[in-house]
Structure formats: structure tokens, C-alpha cells
PDB file of C-alpha atoms in Angstrom:
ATOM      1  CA  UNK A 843      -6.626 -26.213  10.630  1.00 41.00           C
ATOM      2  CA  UNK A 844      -7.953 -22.657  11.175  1.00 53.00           C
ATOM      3  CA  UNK A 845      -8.276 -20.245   8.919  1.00 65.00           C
ATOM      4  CA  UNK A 846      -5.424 -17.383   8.906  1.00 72.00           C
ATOM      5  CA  UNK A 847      -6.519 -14.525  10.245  1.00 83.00           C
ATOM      6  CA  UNK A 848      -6.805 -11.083   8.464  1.00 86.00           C
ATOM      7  CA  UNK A 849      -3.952  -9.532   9.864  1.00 88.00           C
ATOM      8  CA  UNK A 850      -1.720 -12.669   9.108  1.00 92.00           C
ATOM      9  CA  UNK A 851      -2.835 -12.865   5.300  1.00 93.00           C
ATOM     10  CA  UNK A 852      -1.767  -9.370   5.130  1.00 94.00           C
ATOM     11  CA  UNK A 853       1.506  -9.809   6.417  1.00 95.00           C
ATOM     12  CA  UNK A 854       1.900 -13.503   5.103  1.00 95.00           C
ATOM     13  CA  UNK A 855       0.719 -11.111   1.377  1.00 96.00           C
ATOM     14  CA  UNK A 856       3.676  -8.415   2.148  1.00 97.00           C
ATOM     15  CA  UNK A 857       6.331 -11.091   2.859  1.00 97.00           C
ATOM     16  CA  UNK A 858       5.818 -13.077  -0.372  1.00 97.00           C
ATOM     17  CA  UNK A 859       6.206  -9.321  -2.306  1.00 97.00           C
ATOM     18  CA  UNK A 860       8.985  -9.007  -0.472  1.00 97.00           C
ATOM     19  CA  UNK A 861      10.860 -12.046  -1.334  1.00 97.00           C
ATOM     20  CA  UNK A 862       9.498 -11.513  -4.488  1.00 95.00           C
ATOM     21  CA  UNK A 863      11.692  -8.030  -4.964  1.00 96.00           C
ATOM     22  CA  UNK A 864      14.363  -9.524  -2.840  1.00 96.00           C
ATOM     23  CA  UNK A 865      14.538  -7.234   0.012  1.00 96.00           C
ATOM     24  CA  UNK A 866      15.009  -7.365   3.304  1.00 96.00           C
ATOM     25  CA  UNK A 867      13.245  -4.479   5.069  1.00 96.00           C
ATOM     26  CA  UNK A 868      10.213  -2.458   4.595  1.00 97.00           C
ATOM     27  CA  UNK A 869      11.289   0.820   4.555  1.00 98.00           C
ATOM     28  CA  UNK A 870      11.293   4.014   1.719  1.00 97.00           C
ATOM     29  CA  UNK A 871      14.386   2.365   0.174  1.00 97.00           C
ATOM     30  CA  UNK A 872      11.573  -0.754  -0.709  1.00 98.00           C
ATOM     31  CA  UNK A 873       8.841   1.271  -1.773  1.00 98.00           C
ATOM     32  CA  UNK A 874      11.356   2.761  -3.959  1.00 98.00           C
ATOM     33  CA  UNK A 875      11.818  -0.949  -5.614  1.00 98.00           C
ATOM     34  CA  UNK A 876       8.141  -1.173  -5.367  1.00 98.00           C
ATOM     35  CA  UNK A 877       7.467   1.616  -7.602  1.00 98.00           C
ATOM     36  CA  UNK A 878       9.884   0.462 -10.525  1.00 97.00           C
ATOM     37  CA  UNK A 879       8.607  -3.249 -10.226  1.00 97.00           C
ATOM     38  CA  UNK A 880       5.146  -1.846 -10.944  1.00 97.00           C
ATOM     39  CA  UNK A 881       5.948   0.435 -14.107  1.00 97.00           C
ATOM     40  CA  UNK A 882       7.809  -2.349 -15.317  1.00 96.00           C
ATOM     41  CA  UNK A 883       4.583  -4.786 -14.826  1.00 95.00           C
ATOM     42  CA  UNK A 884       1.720  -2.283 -15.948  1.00 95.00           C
ATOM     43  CA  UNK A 885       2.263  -2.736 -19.001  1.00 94.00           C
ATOM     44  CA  UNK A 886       2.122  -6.880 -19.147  1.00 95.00           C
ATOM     45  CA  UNK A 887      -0.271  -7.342 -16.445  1.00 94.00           C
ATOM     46  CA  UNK A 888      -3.583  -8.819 -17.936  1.00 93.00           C
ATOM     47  CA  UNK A 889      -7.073  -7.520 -16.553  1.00 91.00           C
ATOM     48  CA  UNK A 890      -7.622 -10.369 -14.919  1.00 95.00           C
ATOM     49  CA  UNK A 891      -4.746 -10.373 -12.889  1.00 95.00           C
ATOM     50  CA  UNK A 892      -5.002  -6.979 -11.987  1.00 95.00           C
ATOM     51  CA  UNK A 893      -6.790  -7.424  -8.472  1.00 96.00           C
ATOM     52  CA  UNK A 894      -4.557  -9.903  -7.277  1.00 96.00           C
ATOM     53  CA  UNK A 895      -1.862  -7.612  -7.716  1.00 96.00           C
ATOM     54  CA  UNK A 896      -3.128  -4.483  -6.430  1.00 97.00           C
ATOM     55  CA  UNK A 897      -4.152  -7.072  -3.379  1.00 97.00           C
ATOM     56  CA  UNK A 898      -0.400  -8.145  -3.043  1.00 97.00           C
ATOM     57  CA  UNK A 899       1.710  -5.162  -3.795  1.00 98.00           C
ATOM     58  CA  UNK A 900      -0.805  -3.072  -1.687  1.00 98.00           C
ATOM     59  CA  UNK A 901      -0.161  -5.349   1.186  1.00 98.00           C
ATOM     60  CA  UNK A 902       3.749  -4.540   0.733  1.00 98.00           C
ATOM     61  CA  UNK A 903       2.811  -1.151   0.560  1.00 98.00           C
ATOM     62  CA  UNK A 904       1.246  -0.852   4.139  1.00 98.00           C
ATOM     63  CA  UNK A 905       3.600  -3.570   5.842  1.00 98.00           C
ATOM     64  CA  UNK A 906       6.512  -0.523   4.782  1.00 98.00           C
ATOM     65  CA  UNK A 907       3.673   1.910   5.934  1.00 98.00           C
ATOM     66  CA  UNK A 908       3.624  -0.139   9.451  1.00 97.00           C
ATOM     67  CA  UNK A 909       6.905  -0.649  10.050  1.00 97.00           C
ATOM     68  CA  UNK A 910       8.415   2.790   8.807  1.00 97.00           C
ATOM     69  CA  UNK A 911       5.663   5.230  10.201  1.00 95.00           C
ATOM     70  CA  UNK A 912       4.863   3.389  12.983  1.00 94.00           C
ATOM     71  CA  UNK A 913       0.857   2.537  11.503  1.00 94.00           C
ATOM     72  CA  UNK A 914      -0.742  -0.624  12.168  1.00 95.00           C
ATOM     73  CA  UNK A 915      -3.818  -2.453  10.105  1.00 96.00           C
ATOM     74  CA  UNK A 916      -7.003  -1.597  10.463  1.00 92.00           C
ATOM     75  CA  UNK A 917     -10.617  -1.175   8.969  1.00 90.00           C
ATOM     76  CA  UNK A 918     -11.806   2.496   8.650  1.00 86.00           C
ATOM     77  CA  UNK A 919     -16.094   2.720   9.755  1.00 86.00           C
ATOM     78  CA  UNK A 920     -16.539   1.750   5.814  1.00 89.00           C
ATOM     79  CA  UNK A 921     -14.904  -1.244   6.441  1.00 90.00           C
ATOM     80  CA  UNK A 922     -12.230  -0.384   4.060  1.00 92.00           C
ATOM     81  CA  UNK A 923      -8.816  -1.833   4.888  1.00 95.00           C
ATOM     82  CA  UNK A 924      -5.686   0.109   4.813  1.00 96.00           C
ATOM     83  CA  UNK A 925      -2.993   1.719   7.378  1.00 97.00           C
ATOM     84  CA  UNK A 926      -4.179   3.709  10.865  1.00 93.00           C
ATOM     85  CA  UNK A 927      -0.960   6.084  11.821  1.00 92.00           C
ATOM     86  CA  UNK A 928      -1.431   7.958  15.005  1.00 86.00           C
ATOM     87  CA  UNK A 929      -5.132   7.078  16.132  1.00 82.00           C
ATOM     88  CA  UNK A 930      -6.329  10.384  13.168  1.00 86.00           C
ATOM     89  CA  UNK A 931      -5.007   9.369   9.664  1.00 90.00           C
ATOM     90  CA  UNK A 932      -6.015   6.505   8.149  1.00 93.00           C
ATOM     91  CA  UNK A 933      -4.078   5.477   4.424  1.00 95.00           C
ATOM     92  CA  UNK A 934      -5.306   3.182   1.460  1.00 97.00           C
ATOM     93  CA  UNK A 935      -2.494   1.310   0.651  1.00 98.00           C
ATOM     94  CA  UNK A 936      -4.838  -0.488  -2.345  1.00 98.00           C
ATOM     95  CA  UNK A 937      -5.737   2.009  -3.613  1.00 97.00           C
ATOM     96  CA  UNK A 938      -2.245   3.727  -4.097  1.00 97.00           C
ATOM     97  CA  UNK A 939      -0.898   0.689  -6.033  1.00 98.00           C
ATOM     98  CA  UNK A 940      -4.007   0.766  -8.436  1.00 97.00           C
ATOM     99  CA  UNK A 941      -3.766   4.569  -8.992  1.00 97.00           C
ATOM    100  CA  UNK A 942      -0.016   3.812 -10.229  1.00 97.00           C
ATOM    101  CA  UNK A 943      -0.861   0.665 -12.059  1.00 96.00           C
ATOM    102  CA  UNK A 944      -3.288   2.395 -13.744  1.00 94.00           C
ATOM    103  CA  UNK A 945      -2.164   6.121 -14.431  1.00 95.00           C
ATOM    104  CA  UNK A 946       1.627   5.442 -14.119  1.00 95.00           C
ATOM    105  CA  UNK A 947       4.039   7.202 -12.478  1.00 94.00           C
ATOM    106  CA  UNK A 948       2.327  10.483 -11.998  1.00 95.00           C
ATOM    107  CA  UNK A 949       0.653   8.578  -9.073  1.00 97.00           C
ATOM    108  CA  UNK A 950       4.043   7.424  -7.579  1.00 97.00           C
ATOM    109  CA  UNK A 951       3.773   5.101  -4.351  1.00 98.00           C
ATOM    110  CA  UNK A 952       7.025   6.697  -4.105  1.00 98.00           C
ATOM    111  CA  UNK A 953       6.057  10.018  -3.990  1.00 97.00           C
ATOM    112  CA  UNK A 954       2.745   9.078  -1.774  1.00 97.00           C
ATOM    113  CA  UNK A 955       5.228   7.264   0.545  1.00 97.00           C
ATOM    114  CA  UNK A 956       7.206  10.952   0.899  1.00 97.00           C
ATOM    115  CA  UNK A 957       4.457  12.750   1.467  1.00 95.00           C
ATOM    116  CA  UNK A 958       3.378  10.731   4.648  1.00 95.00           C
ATOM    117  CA  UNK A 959       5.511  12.462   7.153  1.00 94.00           C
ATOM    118  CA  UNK A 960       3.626  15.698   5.969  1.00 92.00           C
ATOM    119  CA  UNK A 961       0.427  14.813   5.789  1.00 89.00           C
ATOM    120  CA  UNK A 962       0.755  13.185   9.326  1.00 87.00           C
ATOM    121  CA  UNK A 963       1.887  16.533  10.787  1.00 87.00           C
ATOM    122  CA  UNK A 964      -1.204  18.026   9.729  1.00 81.00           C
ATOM    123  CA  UNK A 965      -4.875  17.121  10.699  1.00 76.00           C
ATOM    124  CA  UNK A 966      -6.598  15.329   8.499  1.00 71.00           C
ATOM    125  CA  UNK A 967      -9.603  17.318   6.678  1.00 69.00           C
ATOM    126  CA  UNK A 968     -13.023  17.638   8.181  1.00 66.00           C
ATOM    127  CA  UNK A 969     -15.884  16.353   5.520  1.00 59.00           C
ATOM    128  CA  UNK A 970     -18.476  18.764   5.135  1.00 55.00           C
ATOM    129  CA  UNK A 971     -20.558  16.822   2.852  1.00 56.00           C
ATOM    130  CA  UNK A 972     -22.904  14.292   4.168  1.00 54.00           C
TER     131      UNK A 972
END
């Protein structure tokens, strides 16, 4: 048997978190459920469990990012892993989960989730350090 491909185990990822939550899209009302599911876990989840579920939840995270936003996966030139929306922005969806899991709901996946419709109508900011 071959081995799953990428795109598959991230998909295969979001649809076991979704089953999980028991819902049946991947849309804002989801990342909604998303957010309270992790403040209700940061507190019980051991250290050693915490990359696995930044891995999984992040993987919900960018399946709502793909189908709500219209993104698709993809690997930025650091080889990083996260959401491409409109061939110019490219999203962490990892990284958003952890930053809640860790710091709590300051760093919402909610709120992040909101802001994408504004922060796709803008360009995305030039580095100017090497």
C-alpha cells in the first residue's frame, strides 16, 4: 500500500477534528467550535501531547481556511506548510492553534479567522530585512 500523500493526511487530519467536534462543514460557524474546544483543552493537555494537537486542530483550521476563503495547501519557499489564498497571502494555520493553546484567547482562531477577509484585501507586507 502507498503511503498517503501530504495533501490527503491533511485532509484525512481535518476530517477526524471534525467528527471529533461533530460538525458538518468547515466554515466560521466551526472555527467558532474550534476556538471553545481549545480553551476548554489548554488547560488538560500534557506537553507531550501538545504537537499532535496543534498538528490536528491546525489541520481543521486550514481545511475551514480552504473551503471558506477559497485557499488551498501549500508549502511557502521555507517549506513551511499552511494555507495559499489568492496566489499573494500565504496563512499558518499551526501556528494559530499554538498561539491560542498557549496564550489563550487573546490569540483567538476566531478572531484570526475574521480578520482574513481584511487582510486578503490588502497586500501583504514587503520584508525589508534580509
Amino acid at each position: 500500500m502507498p503511503d498517503e500523500s501530504p495533501l490527503a493526511a491533511l485532509q484525512n487530519a481535518a476530517e477526524a477534528v471534525r467528527h471529533q467536534l461533530r460538525l458538518n462543514t468547515y466554515d466560521a460557524a466551526a472555527v467558532q467550535r474550534l476556538d471553545e474546544f481549545i480553551e476548554v483543552q489548554r488547560p488538560i493537555i500534557k506537553d507531550n501531547e501538545r504537537e499532535g494537537v496543534i498538528k490536528a486542530l491546525g489541520c481543521f483550521l486550514g481545511q475551514c481556511m480552504v473551503q471558506t476563503y477559497g485557499g488551498t495547501w501549500a508549502q511557502n519557499p521555507q517549506g513551511v506548510t499552511g494555507v495559499g489564498i489568492g496566489e499573494v497571502h500565504f496563512f499558518n494555520p499551526f501556528y494559530r492553534v499554538g498561539e491560542q493553546l498557549v496564550k489563550g484567547s487573546a490569540h483567538s482562531v476566531t478572531a484570526f479567522f475574521a480578520s482574513l477577509p481584511e487582510r486578503m484585501a490588502n497586500p501583504p507586507a514587503r520584508k525589508t530585512w534580509i
